[in-house]
Coordinates of C-alpha atoms in Angstrom, one line a residue:
M1412 CA -38.3 -31.0 -35.6
T1413 CA -34.9 -31.2 -36.3
S1414 CA -32.6 -30.3 -33.8
H1415 CA -29.2 -28.6 -34.3
T1416 CA -26.5 -28.4 -32.1
R1417 CA -22.7 -27.5 -32.7
N1418 CA -19.5 -29.4 -31.4
E1419 CA -17.7 -26.6 -29.6
T1420 CA -14.7 -29.0 -28.9
I1421 CA -13.7 -28.6 -32.9
R1422 CA -13.0 -26.1 -35.5
N1423 CA -12.4 -27.0 -39.0
V1424 CA -10.6 -24.1 -41.0
A1425 CA -8.8 -23.6 -44.2
I1426 CA -6.2 -21.0 -45.0
I1427 CA -6.5 -19.3 -48.2
A1428 CA -4.1 -16.7 -50.2
H1429 CA -2.3 -15.8 -53.1
V1430 CA 1.0 -17.8 -54.1
D1431 CA 3.7 -16.6 -51.3
H1432 CA 1.7 -14.6 -48.9
G1433 CA 2.8 -16.8 -46.1
K1434 CA 0.4 -19.6 -45.7
T1435 CA 2.4 -22.6 -45.1
T1436 CA 4.9 -20.4 -43.1
L1437 CA 2.1 -19.1 -40.7
V1438 CA 1.2 -23.3 -40.6
D1439 CA 4.5 -23.8 -39.0
A1440 CA 3.8 -20.9 -36.4
M1441 CA 0.7 -22.5 -35.3
F1442 CA 2.7 -25.8 -35.1
R1443 CA 5.1 -24.4 -32.9
R1444 CA 2.9 -22.3 -30.6
A1445 CA 0.5 -25.1 -30.1
G1446 CA 3.1 -27.0 -28.8
V1447 CA 3.2 -29.9 -31.7
F1448 CA 6.9 -30.1 -31.3
R1449 CA 9.0 -30.3 -28.2
E1450 CA 11.2 -27.3 -27.2
G1451 CA 14.4 -27.2 -29.3
Q1452 CA 13.4 -29.6 -32.0
I1453 CA 15.3 -29.2 -35.2
L1454 CA 12.4 -28.7 -37.8
E1455 CA 12.6 -27.7 -41.5
E1456 CA 10.9 -24.6 -42.9
R1457 CA 7.5 -25.1 -44.7
L1458 CA 6.7 -28.8 -43.2
M1459 CA 3.7 -28.5 -45.5
D1460 CA 5.0 -28.6 -48.5
R1461 CA 6.1 -32.3 -48.3
M1462 CA 6.6 -32.7 -52.4
D1463 CA 10.0 -32.1 -53.9
L1464 CA 8.3 -29.5 -56.8
E1465 CA 6.7 -27.6 -54.0
R1466 CA 10.0 -26.9 -52.0
E1467 CA 11.9 -26.3 -55.2
R1468 CA 9.5 -23.6 -56.1
G1469 CA 8.1 -22.3 -53.5
I1470 CA 4.1 -23.0 -53.6
T1471 CA 1.7 -25.0 -52.6
I1472 CA 0.2 -27.6 -55.3
A1473 CA -1.6 -30.0 -53.2
A1474 CA -4.0 -29.3 -49.9
K1475 CA -3.1 -30.8 -47.2
N1476 CA -4.5 -31.7 -43.7
C1477 CA -3.2 -31.1 -40.2
A1478 CA -4.3 -30.3 -36.7
V1479 CA -3.5 -28.7 -33.5
T1480 CA -5.1 -28.2 -30.0
W1481 CA -5.5 -24.8 -28.5
K1482 CA -6.6 -24.2 -25.2
G1483 CA -8.6 -27.7 -25.0
I1484 CA -10.3 -27.4 -28.5
K1485 CA -9.0 -29.3 -31.6
I1486 CA -8.0 -27.3 -34.5
N1487 CA -8.0 -29.0 -38.2
I1488 CA -6.4 -26.9 -40.4
I1489 CA -6.1 -27.1 -44.3
D1490 CA -3.2 -25.7 -46.1
T1491 CA -4.4 -24.8 -49.3
P1492 CA -2.6 -23.7 -52.6
G1493 CA -2.5 -20.3 -54.1
H1494 CA -2.8 -20.6 -57.4
A1495 CA -6.0 -20.5 -59.8
D1496 CA -4.6 -23.6 -62.0
F1497 CA -5.1 -25.7 -58.9
G1498 CA -8.4 -24.4 -58.0
G1499 CA -9.8 -28.3 -57.7
E1500 CA -7.8 -28.4 -54.7
V1501 CA -9.2 -25.3 -53.3
E1502 CA -12.8 -26.7 -53.6
R1503 CA -11.7 -30.0 -52.4
A1504 CA -10.5 -28.3 -49.0
L1505 CA -13.7 -25.7 -48.5
S1506 CA -15.9 -29.3 -48.5
M1507 CA -14.4 -30.0 -45.2
V1508 CA -14.3 -26.5 -43.4
D1509 CA -16.2 -23.9 -41.6
G1510 CA -14.5 -20.9 -41.9
A1511 CA -11.4 -20.0 -43.3
I1512 CA -8.1 -17.4 -42.7
L1513 CA -7.5 -15.0 -45.5
L1514 CA -3.8 -14.0 -45.5
V1515 CA -2.8 -11.2 -47.7
D1516 CA 0.6 -9.4 -48.0
S1517 CA 0.7 -6.0 -46.5
A1518 CA 2.7 -4.9 -49.8
E1519 CA 1.2 -6.4 -52.8
G1520 CA -2.4 -6.6 -51.5
P1521 CA -5.0 -8.7 -52.8
L1522 CA -3.9 -10.3 -55.9
P1523 CA -5.9 -12.0 -58.6
Q1524 CA -5.7 -15.6 -56.6
T1525 CA -6.6 -13.9 -53.6
R1526 CA -9.8 -13.0 -55.2
F1527 CA -10.4 -16.7 -56.6
V1528 CA -9.9 -18.2 -53.6
L1529 CA -11.8 -15.9 -51.3
N1530 CA -15.0 -16.0 -53.9
K1531 CA -14.8 -19.6 -53.4
T1532 CA -15.3 -19.3 -49.9
L1533 CA -17.9 -16.5 -49.8
E1534 CA -19.9 -18.5 -52.1
A1535 CA -20.2 -21.4 -49.6
G1536 CA -21.4 -18.9 -47.1
M1537 CA -18.4 -19.3 -44.9
P1538 CA -16.9 -16.7 -42.0
V1539 CA -13.7 -15.3 -43.1
I1540 CA -10.7 -13.7 -40.8
V1541 CA -8.5 -11.5 -42.5
V1542 CA -4.9 -11.7 -41.5
I1543 CA -2.7 -8.8 -43.4
N1544 CA 0.9 -10.6 -43.1
K1545 CA 4.2 -9.2 -43.4
I1546 CA 3.9 -5.9 -41.8
D1547 CA 7.5 -5.7 -41.0
R1548 CA 8.1 -5.6 -45.1
G1549 CA 9.7 -2.0 -45.5
D1550 CA 7.0 -1.2 -48.3
A1551 CA 4.5 -2.2 -46.4
R1552 CA 1.2 -0.2 -46.6
P1553 CA -1.2 -1.9 -44.7
Q1554 CA -4.3 0.3 -44.6
A1555 CA -4.2 0.6 -48.2
V1556 CA -4.5 -3.2 -48.4
L1557 CA -7.4 -2.9 -45.7
S1558 CA -9.0 -0.7 -47.8
E1559 CA -8.3 -3.0 -51.1
I1560 CA -10.0 -6.0 -49.1
S1561 CA -12.5 -4.1 -48.2
D1562 CA -13.5 -3.4 -51.6
L1563 CA -12.8 -6.9 -52.9
F1564 CA -15.7 -8.2 -50.5
I1565 CA -18.1 -5.9 -51.7
D1566 CA -17.2 -6.6 -55.4
L1567 CA -17.7 -10.5 -54.5
D1568 CA -21.0 -9.6 -53.0
A1569 CA -20.1 -10.6 -49.6
T1570 CA -23.0 -10.7 -47.0
E1571 CA -23.2 -8.4 -44.1
E1572 CA -21.5 -10.8 -42.0
Q1573 CA -19.1 -11.8 -44.0
Y1574 CA -18.2 -8.3 -44.4
D1575 CA -17.7 -7.5 -40.8
F1576 CA -14.6 -9.7 -40.7
P1577 CA -12.3 -9.9 -37.9
L1578 CA -8.8 -8.4 -38.9
L1579 CA -5.4 -9.5 -37.4
Y1580 CA -2.0 -8.2 -38.3
A1581 CA 0.8 -10.7 -38.4
I1582 CA 4.4 -11.2 -39.1
A1583 CA 4.1 -15.0 -39.6
R1584 CA 7.7 -15.9 -39.8
D1585 CA 8.4 -14.8 -36.6
G1586 CA 5.3 -16.1 -34.8
I1587 CA 3.7 -13.0 -34.6
A1588 CA -0.2 -11.7 -34.4
Q1589 CA -1.8 -8.5 -33.0
L1590 CA -5.0 -6.8 -33.1
D1591 CA -3.7 -3.3 -34.4
L1592 CA -0.6 -2.1 -35.7
E1593 CA 0.0 0.0 -32.9
E1594 CA 0.5 -3.0 -30.3
E1595 CA 3.8 -4.8 -30.3
G1596 CA 3.1 -8.5 -30.6
T1597 CA 5.0 -11.6 -29.0
T1598 CA 3.0 -14.4 -29.9
L1599 CA 0.4 -15.9 -32.4
D1600 CA -2.2 -16.1 -29.3
P1601 CA -4.6 -13.7 -30.9
L1602 CA -5.2 -15.7 -34.2
L1603 CA -5.4 -19.0 -32.3
D1604 CA -8.1 -17.1 -29.9
A1605 CA -9.9 -15.8 -33.0
I1606 CA -10.1 -19.1 -34.5
V1607 CA -11.7 -20.4 -31.9
T1608 CA -14.4 -17.4 -31.3
E1609 CA -15.1 -16.7 -34.7
I1610 CA -14.9 -19.9 -36.7
P1611 CA -18.2 -21.9 -35.3
G1612 CA -18.1 -25.8 -34.3
P1613 CA -19.4 -28.3 -36.9
V1614 CA -23.1 -28.9 -36.8
I1615 CA -24.3 -31.7 -35.2
R1616 CA -28.1 -33.1 -36.4
E1617 CA -28.4 -36.4 -33.9
D1618 CA -31.8 -37.3 -35.8
K1619 CA -29.8 -37.6 -39.4
P1620 CA -27.6 -40.5 -39.5
F1621 CA -23.8 -40.8 -40.3
Q1622 CA -22.3 -39.3 -43.4
M1623 CA -18.9 -39.0 -45.0
L1624 CA -17.9 -36.8 -48.3
V1625 CA -14.8 -38.3 -49.5
S1626 CA -12.5 -35.2 -50.0
D1627 CA -9.5 -36.4 -50.4
L1628 CA -7.4 -39.9 -51.2
G1629 CA -4.2 -41.4 -50.0
Y1630 CA -1.9 -44.3 -50.1
S1631 CA 0.0 -46.0 -47.3
D1632 CA 2.1 -48.9 -48.1
Y1633 CA 0.8 -51.0 -44.9
L1634 CA -3.0 -49.9 -45.1
G1635 CA -3.6 -49.5 -48.5
R1636 CA -5.7 -46.6 -50.3
L1637 CA -7.2 -43.9 -47.5
A1638 CA -10.0 -42.2 -47.9
I1639 CA -10.2 -38.6 -46.1
G1640 CA -13.2 -36.4 -45.5
R1641 CA -15.4 -34.9 -42.8
I1642 CA -17.8 -36.4 -40.4
Y1643 CA -21.4 -35.0 -40.9
N1644 CA -24.5 -35.5 -38.4
Q1645 CA -23.3 -38.2 -35.8
G1646 CA -20.3 -39.8 -34.8
L1647 CA -18.4 -42.8 -36.3
K1648 CA -17.6 -46.0 -34.2
A1649 CA -15.0 -48.9 -35.4
S1650 CA -17.3 -51.6 -35.8
E1651 CA -20.0 -50.1 -37.6
A1652 CA -21.1 -51.4 -41.2
L1653 CA -20.8 -48.9 -43.9
V1654 CA -21.6 -48.7 -48.0
R1655 CA -20.0 -46.5 -50.3
L1656 CA -22.3 -44.5 -52.9
D1657 CA -20.7 -43.6 -55.9
D1658 CA -21.8 -41.3 -58.8
K1659 CA -24.8 -42.8 -60.1
G1660 CA -26.0 -43.5 -56.8
Q1661 CA -25.2 -47.3 -56.6
S1662 CA -24.5 -48.8 -53.1
T1663 CA -21.1 -51.0 -52.3
P1664 CA -20.2 -52.2 -48.9
L1665 CA -17.1 -51.5 -47.0
R1666 CA -14.8 -53.3 -45.1
V1667 CA -13.2 -50.3 -43.1
S1668 CA -9.1 -51.6 -41.3
K1669 CA -8.4 -48.5 -39.4
L1670 CA -10.3 -45.4 -38.3
Q1671 CA -7.4 -42.4 -37.9
V1672 CA -7.7 -38.8 -37.2
Y1673 CA -4.7 -35.9 -37.6
Q1674 CA -2.6 -35.0 -34.7
G1675 CA -0.2 -32.5 -35.9
I1676 CA 1.0 -33.6 -39.6
S1677 CA 0.8 -37.3 -38.8
M1678 CA -2.2 -39.4 -38.2
A1679 CA -3.2 -41.3 -34.7
D1680 CA -5.9 -44.3 -34.5
A1681 CA -8.9 -43.9 -32.9
D1682 CA -11.9 -46.4 -31.8
H1683 CA -14.6 -43.4 -32.5
I1684 CA -14.8 -40.3 -34.3
Q1685 CA -16.5 -37.5 -33.4
P1686 CA -19.3 -35.6 -35.4
G1687 CA -17.5 -32.7 -37.3
D1688 CA -13.8 -34.2 -37.3
V1689 CA -12.0 -35.0 -40.3
V1690 CA -11.4 -38.8 -40.3
I1691 CA -9.0 -41.3 -42.4
L1692 CA -10.9 -44.8 -43.3
A1693 CA -7.9 -47.3 -43.9
G1694 CA -8.5 -50.2 -46.3
I1695 CA -11.4 -49.1 -48.8
E1696 CA -9.8 -49.8 -51.8
D1697 CA -12.7 -48.9 -54.5
V1698 CA -13.4 -45.4 -53.8
H1699 CA -13.4 -41.8 -55.8
I1700 CA -13.6 -37.9 -54.7
G1701 CA -17.0 -37.0 -54.2
D1702 CA -18.1 -40.3 -53.2
T1703 CA -20.6 -40.4 -49.7
I1704 CA -19.7 -43.1 -47.4
C1705 CA -22.3 -43.6 -45.0
T1706 CA -24.3 -46.4 -42.7
A1707 CA -25.6 -49.4 -44.5
A1708 CA -29.1 -48.8 -42.3
A1709 CA -29.6 -45.4 -43.7
P1710 CA -27.7 -45.0 -47.2
R1711 CA -27.9 -41.3 -48.1
A1712 CA -26.0 -39.7 -50.8
M1713 CA -24.5 -35.8 -50.3
R1714 CA -24.0 -33.4 -53.2
R1715 CA -20.6 -34.4 -54.6
I1716 CA -17.9 -32.0 -55.0
T1717 CA -18.1 -29.7 -58.2
V1718 CA -15.2 -27.7 -59.9
D1719 CA -15.0 -25.3 -62.4
E1720 CA -15.0 -26.9 -65.8
P1721 CA -11.0 -27.3 -67.5
T1722 CA -10.1 -24.7 -70.0
V1723 CA -7.2 -25.7 -71.3
A1724 CA -6.1 -29.0 -73.1
M1725 CA -2.8 -30.6 -74.1
L1726 CA -2.1 -33.9 -75.5
F1727 CA -0.2 -36.5 -73.7
M1728 CA 1.3 -39.6 -76.2
R1729 CA 4.5 -42.1 -76.4
N1730 CA 7.5 -40.9 -77.2
S1731 CA 8.0 -41.9 -80.8
G1732 CA 11.0 -39.9 -81.5
P1733 CA 14.5 -42.0 -82.6
L1734 CA 16.1 -41.7 -79.1
A1735 CA 13.1 -43.3 -77.4
G1736 CA 13.8 -45.8 -74.7
K1737 CA 17.4 -44.4 -73.9
E1738 CA 16.4 -42.6 -70.4
G1739 CA 12.8 -43.4 -69.2
R1740 CA 11.7 -46.6 -67.3
F1741 CA 8.0 -46.0 -68.2
V1742 CA 7.7 -45.8 -71.9
Q1743 CA 4.5 -47.5 -73.1
S1744 CA 1.3 -45.6 -74.0
T1745 CA -0.7 -48.0 -71.7
R1746 CA 1.7 -47.1 -68.7
I1747 CA 0.9 -43.3 -69.4
G1748 CA -2.7 -43.9 -69.3
E1749 CA -3.1 -45.9 -66.0
R1750 CA -0.7 -42.8 -64.6
L1751 CA -3.0 -40.3 -66.2
K1752 CA -6.0 -42.0 -64.5
K1753 CA -4.6 -42.3 -61.7
E1754 CA -4.0 -38.3 -61.2
T1755 CA -7.5 -38.1 -62.1
L1756 CA -8.4 -39.9 -59.0
R1757 CA -6.7 -37.4 -56.7
N1758 CA -7.0 -34.3 -59.1
V1759 CA -11.1 -33.8 -59.2
S1760 CA -10.6 -30.7 -61.8
L1761 CA -8.5 -33.2 -64.5
V1762 CA -10.5 -35.0 -67.2
V1763 CA -8.5 -37.6 -69.3
E1764 CA -10.1 -38.7 -72.8
P1765 CA -8.5 -40.8 -75.9
S1766 CA -7.4 -38.5 -78.2
E1767 CA -9.1 -38.7 -82.0
G1768 CA -6.2 -40.4 -83.7
G1769 CA -6.0 -42.8 -80.5
E1770 CA -2.4 -42.4 -80.5
G1771 CA -2.4 -40.6 -76.9
F1772 CA -4.9 -39.2 -74.3
L1773 CA -6.6 -35.8 -74.3
V1774 CA -5.5 -33.7 -70.7
K1775 CA -8.0 -31.1 -69.8
G1776 CA -7.2 -28.9 -67.1
R1777 CA -7.5 -25.4 -65.4
G1778 CA -4.2 -24.0 -67.0
E1779 CA -0.8 -24.8 -68.8
F1780 CA 0.7 -24.4 -65.3
Q1781 CA -1.3 -27.3 -63.8
M1782 CA -0.2 -29.7 -67.0
A1783 CA 3.4 -28.5 -66.4
I1784 CA 3.6 -29.8 -63.1
L1785 CA 2.0 -33.2 -63.9
I1786 CA 4.3 -33.5 -66.8
E1787 CA 7.2 -32.6 -64.3
Q1788 CA 6.1 -35.3 -62.0
M1789 CA 5.4 -37.8 -64.4
R1790 CA 8.9 -37.0 -65.5
R1791 CA 10.7 -37.4 -62.1
E1792 CA 8.6 -40.8 -62.0
G1793 CA 10.8 -42.4 -64.7
F1794 CA 8.0 -42.0 -67.4
E1795 CA 9.1 -41.0 -71.1
L1796 CA 6.3 -39.3 -73.3
C1797 CA 5.9 -36.7 -75.8
V1798 CA 3.3 -33.8 -74.8
G1799 CA 2.0 -31.0 -77.3
R1800 CA 1.1 -27.7 -77.2
P1801 CA -2.0 -26.4 -75.0
Q1802 CA -4.8 -25.6 -76.5
V1803 CA -7.6 -23.5 -75.2
I1804 CA -11.0 -25.6 -74.9
M1805 CA -14.1 -23.3 -76.8
R1806 CA -17.7 -24.0 -76.7
T1807 CA -20.5 -22.7 -78.8
R1808 CA -23.4 -21.3 -77.6
D1809 CA -26.5 -20.5 -79.3
G1810 CA -24.3 -20.3 -82.7
V1811 CA -21.8 -18.3 -81.2
K1812 CA -18.2 -19.5 -80.8
E1813 CA -16.7 -18.6 -77.5
E1814 CA -13.4 -18.6 -75.6
P1815 CA -12.3 -18.4 -71.8
V1816 CA -11.2 -14.8 -70.9
E1817 CA -8.9 -13.9 -68.1
R1818 CA -8.6 -11.1 -66.0
L1819 CA -4.6 -10.5 -66.0
F1820 CA -2.4 -8.4 -63.5
I1821 CA 0.7 -7.4 -64.4
D1822 CA 3.1 -5.3 -62.0
C1823 CA 5.8 -4.0 -63.7
A1824 CA 8.3 -0.6 -63.4
D1825 CA 7.0 2.3 -65.3
E1826 CA 9.3 2.3 -68.0
Y1827 CA 8.2 -1.0 -69.3
V1828 CA 4.5 0.1 -69.5
G1829 CA 4.2 0.9 -73.1
I1830 CA 5.8 -2.3 -74.4
V1831 CA 3.8 -4.4 -72.1
T1832 CA 0.4 -3.1 -73.4
E1833 CA 1.8 -2.8 -77.3
K1834 CA 2.1 -6.5 -77.1
I1835 CA -1.1 -7.7 -74.8
S1836 CA -2.9 -5.6 -77.6
L1837 CA -1.5 -8.1 -79.8
R1838 CA -2.7 -10.7 -78.3
K1839 CA -6.5 -9.3 -78.2
G1840 CA -6.0 -8.1 -74.9
R1841 CA -8.1 -4.9 -73.6
M1842 CA -6.8 -2.7 -70.6
V1843 CA -9.2 -2.6 -67.7
N1844 CA -7.5 -0.5 -65.4
L1845 CA -4.1 1.2 -64.7
V1846 CA -2.5 2.1 -61.0
N1847 CA 0.9 3.8 -60.1
H1848 CA 1.8 3.5 -56.7
S1849 CA 4.5 6.3 -56.8
R1850 CA 6.8 3.9 -56.6
G1851 CA 8.2 3.4 -59.9
R1852 CA 6.2 0.5 -60.5
T1853 CA 2.8 0.3 -62.0
R1854 CA -0.2 -2.5 -61.9
L1855 CA -2.1 -3.2 -65.1
E1856 CA -5.4 -4.7 -65.8
F1857 CA -6.4 -6.4 -68.8
S1858 CA -8.9 -8.7 -70.5
I1859 CA -7.7 -10.9 -72.8
P1860 CA -8.2 -14.5 -73.9
S1861 CA -6.6 -17.1 -72.6
R1862 CA -5.3 -18.4 -75.6
G1863 CA -3.1 -15.2 -75.7
L1864 CA -1.3 -16.1 -72.2
I1865 CA -0.1 -19.0 -73.7
G1866 CA 3.8 -18.2 -74.1
F1867 CA 3.2 -14.8 -72.8
R1868 CA 5.3 -15.4 -69.6
D1869 CA 8.8 -15.6 -71.0
E1870 CA 8.1 -12.7 -73.4
L1871 CA 7.1 -10.7 -70.6
L1872 CA 10.0 -11.4 -68.2
T1873 CA 12.3 -10.5 -71.5
D1874 CA 10.7 -7.3 -72.2
T1875 CA 10.7 -6.2 -68.5
R1876 CA 14.5 -7.4 -68.2
G1877 CA 12.7 -9.9 -65.6
T1878 CA 11.3 -7.6 -63.5
G1879 CA 7.7 -8.3 -64.4
I1880 CA 4.8 -10.3 -62.3
M1881 CA 2.2 -11.4 -63.9
N1882 CA -1.3 -13.3 -62.7
A1883 CA -4.3 -13.9 -63.7
Y1884 CA -7.9 -15.8 -63.0
L1885 CA -11.0 -17.3 -65.7
E1886 CA -13.1 -14.5 -65.8
G1887 CA -15.9 -16.3 -67.5
Y1888 CA -16.6 -17.0 -71.4
E1889 CA -16.9 -14.0 -74.4
P1890 CA -17.5 -14.1 -78.0
Y1891 CA -14.2 -15.3 -80.2
R1892 CA -12.0 -11.9 -80.3
G1893 CA -10.4 -13.0 -83.7
D1894 CA -7.1 -14.9 -85.1
F1895 CA -3.4 -13.6 -83.6
P1896 CA 0.4 -15.0 -84.5
S1897 CA 1.0 -17.2 -82.0
R1898 CA 5.0 -16.8 -82.6
A1899 CA 6.9 -14.1 -84.4
T1900 CA 10.0 -16.5 -84.9
G1901 CA 10.7 -19.7 -86.9
S1902 CA 12.5 -22.8 -86.0
L1903 CA 15.7 -24.0 -86.7
I1904 CA 15.2 -27.9 -87.8
S1905 CA 18.0 -30.4 -87.8
D1906 CA 17.9 -32.3 -91.0
R1907 CA 20.3 -35.2 -89.9
A1908 CA 20.7 -37.5 -87.3
G1909 CA 24.4 -37.4 -85.3
S1910 CA 26.2 -35.1 -82.7
A1911 CA 26.1 -31.3 -82.8
V1912 CA 29.7 -30.1 -83.6
P1913 CA 31.2 -26.8 -82.7
Y1914 CA 32.0 -25.5 -85.9
A1915 CA 28.6 -26.0 -86.9
L1916 CA 26.8 -24.5 -84.1
F1917 CA 29.3 -21.3 -84.6
N1918 CA 28.1 -20.8 -88.1
L1919 CA 24.4 -21.1 -87.3
E1920 CA 24.9 -18.8 -84.5
P1921 CA 24.1 -15.6 -87.3
R1922 CA 20.9 -17.5 -87.9
G1923 CA 18.9 -17.5 -84.5
Q1924 CA 19.5 -18.9 -80.7
M1925 CA 20.3 -22.3 -80.1
F1926 CA 19.4 -24.4 -78.0
L1927 CA 21.8 -27.3 -77.3
G1928 CA 25.3 -27.4 -76.9
A1929 CA 28.4 -29.0 -78.6
G1930 CA 28.3 -32.6 -78.4
D1931 CA 24.5 -33.2 -78.1
P1932 CA 23.1 -35.9 -79.6
V1933 CA 20.5 -34.7 -82.4
Y1934 CA 17.8 -36.3 -85.2
E1935 CA 16.1 -35.4 -88.0
G1936 CA 13.2 -33.1 -87.0
M1937 CA 14.4 -31.9 -83.7
V1938 CA 14.3 -28.3 -83.3
V1939 CA 17.9 -27.0 -82.4
G1940 CA 17.1 -23.1 -82.3
E1941 CA 15.0 -20.2 -82.8
H1942 CA 14.9 -19.0 -86.4
N1943 CA 14.9 -15.1 -86.4
R1944 CA 12.6 -14.7 -89.3
D1945 CA 9.1 -16.3 -89.2
N1946 CA 9.6 -19.5 -91.6
D1947 CA 11.1 -22.7 -90.0
L1948 CA 14.8 -23.4 -91.8
D1949 CA 16.3 -26.9 -92.0
V1950 CA 19.9 -26.7 -90.9
N1951 CA 23.0 -29.0 -90.2
P1952 CA 24.4 -29.1 -86.9
C1953 CA 26.6 -31.6 -87.4
K1954 CA 28.5 -30.3 -90.2
T1955 CA 32.4 -30.3 -89.7
K1956 CA 35.1 -28.1 -91.2
K1957 CA 36.7 -29.4 -94.7
L1958 CA 40.4 -30.6 -94.0
S1959 CA 42.6 -29.5 -96.9
N1960 CA 46.7 -30.0 -97.4
V1961 CA 46.7 -26.1 -97.2
R1962 CA 47.3 -24.3 -93.8
A1963 CA 47.3 -20.6 -93.5
A1964 CA 48.5 -19.2 -90.3
G1965 CA 45.3 -17.7 -88.1
R1966 CA 42.9 -19.8 -90.0
D1967 CA 42.3 -22.8 -87.4
D1968 CA 41.4 -20.4 -84.4
N1969 CA 39.3 -21.9 -81.3
V1970 CA 35.8 -21.7 -81.9
V1971 CA 34.0 -19.6 -79.3
L1972 CA 30.4 -20.5 -79.1
T1973 CA 27.7 -17.8 -77.4
P1974 CA 26.1 -19.7 -74.3
H1975 CA 22.7 -21.7 -75.9
R1976 CA 19.3 -21.6 -74.2
V1977 CA 18.6 -23.7 -71.7
M1978 CA 14.9 -24.6 -71.8
T1979 CA 12.8 -25.5 -68.9
L1980 CA 9.7 -27.3 -69.6
E1981 CA 7.5 -24.2 -68.9
M1982 CA 9.8 -22.5 -71.9
A1983 CA 9.2 -25.3 -73.9
L1984 CA 5.6 -25.6 -73.8
N1985 CA 5.6 -21.9 -74.1
F1986 CA 7.7 -21.7 -77.6
I1987 CA 6.3 -24.8 -79.5
R1988 CA 3.7 -24.4 -82.0
D1989 CA 0.7 -26.5 -83.3
D1990 CA 3.0 -28.7 -85.4
E1991 CA 5.7 -29.1 -82.9
I1992 CA 5.7 -31.4 -79.4
V1993 CA 7.9 -31.5 -76.8
E1994 CA 9.8 -34.7 -76.0
V1995 CA 10.0 -35.4 -71.9
T1996 CA 12.3 -37.9 -70.6
P1997 CA 13.7 -37.9 -66.7
S1998 CA 16.9 -36.3 -67.8
S1999 CA 16.3 -34.4 -71.2
L2000 CA 13.6 -32.1 -72.9
R2001 CA 13.5 -31.9 -76.6
I2002 CA 11.5 -30.2 -79.0
R2003 CA 10.3 -31.6 -82.3
K2004 CA 8.0 -31.8 -85.1
M2005 CA 5.2 -34.3 -85.3
V2006 CA 6.2 -35.1 -88.4
L2007 CA 9.9 -35.8 -88.5
A2008 CA 11.0 -36.5 -92.2
A2009 CA 11.5 -32.8 -94.1
T2010 CA 10.4 -34.2 -97.2
E2011 CA 7.0 -35.4 -95.3
R2012 CA 6.9 -31.6 -93.8
K2013 CA 7.2 -30.2 -97.4
R2014 CA 4.5 -32.5 -99.0
A2015 CA 1.9 -31.6 -96.0
R2016 CA 2.3 -28.1 -96.9

């Protein structure tokens, strides 16, 4: 008979929420309340967002572990991303915990990513503590938000135990949690107490051998590769002989140089690990996420981490333009391939394959935002590369062509509802719901093909004067809804190499909006602007004014250029057509045609 007990000295919990609903800020407050830092210590905000990109964008990209001790009980906390494009990080995090804290903004309510991460948690059968955050906002509506959360639990087929969730109200920025709206909270104690009482301790099965599922990887300059995961069944001693079981079930002996556990945001050495704790094993060179580490005497594989299949693919290749190699340190195709392979070791939702022509790599993932983050990381590391337009991955079932479909939510001012609805309908979108909160803003809900969202975010910001908010999550696959134009404008293409001249740019302004300023280098085939019409146009941005012996008063006035559009990486990826690519270097972003020579492009047409 199997004997089950629980380790009541440990709690493992994940914090899940939509982007910018306060997850990382709440973790900071838990650190302070649990005494991780000494009194008066100067701290940065959002300690768990360690990557530069996370701090710049104010979002969590990678799930991270930490731990606090509350009333003698160790609480392992995992701060998860809130964006659906990083869903693989959420699935990794949930493999290490026994429950979750769902954080919801008191004004915005549950949004698409709230639904996505909550659905993963409920499917795993875990209990959920609901925290309605930012109750001090002037537009807070906590009672209405609570009703929306209840509806969401019902819609996601939560069990009766999950639906009867503990509820708290919080101001994470001030470190305050309270059990009801009327009381005046002063500390975060109610939340920490709720974690201890509502989240069960990890199960111990003394009749089964030690197992550990590798859920994350790290690297130390001193210790080498780090395997991170949760201990199952029994504890672990530093001297035990271990083996690794890969995806094929093959066993490989391991030599672990050091055992570590989390204390606050750092790691501490340990000689013995309790069952249910999250552990870091150092010195394991060949290990992958999803592998099982167990004792050599009783090797038994655990169910590997499964993630949703990728829906978007992009072509990554070396920079083959005339300016290649002038700004980056890593320009070879082999170095790009090695970097992409390294990324797949940590990110289980990415798939890298050789491209059909052998000229690059096809990278498949959850969404264009995930791809943009990867590209930005690579350029900051010194890589120079070219990337193609994001392409949606189609599939065929029973002879029917199917495409991924997203549930799209748009929050905009009332006066922009008409133009937003019109633009979505052109992209084969269908309105599902419309809610007006009588505050001058309307929330629109659409069903739209994933390919319809590529390039739409910038268009939405333009149509709504920068006030529109857009969120989406993958709903499933449907039969192909038909073709639609990806872009209504063409490109202005340089027909020669040189440097852009103010006189030429000034005379090109009636043709469209320019992407470069005076003195910027150009080459044949480089896209220098957006054409007002739907066709491409070859132009000369290097043309100078004809000099003659005749001068007339007033004819040599200074040229005043209209400010050009500075393209960000996301804007460039959204702008390009199928025959265009983005040239990415550590200091520059350029858009160019795949075929640079104008004569060859005409011959191909």
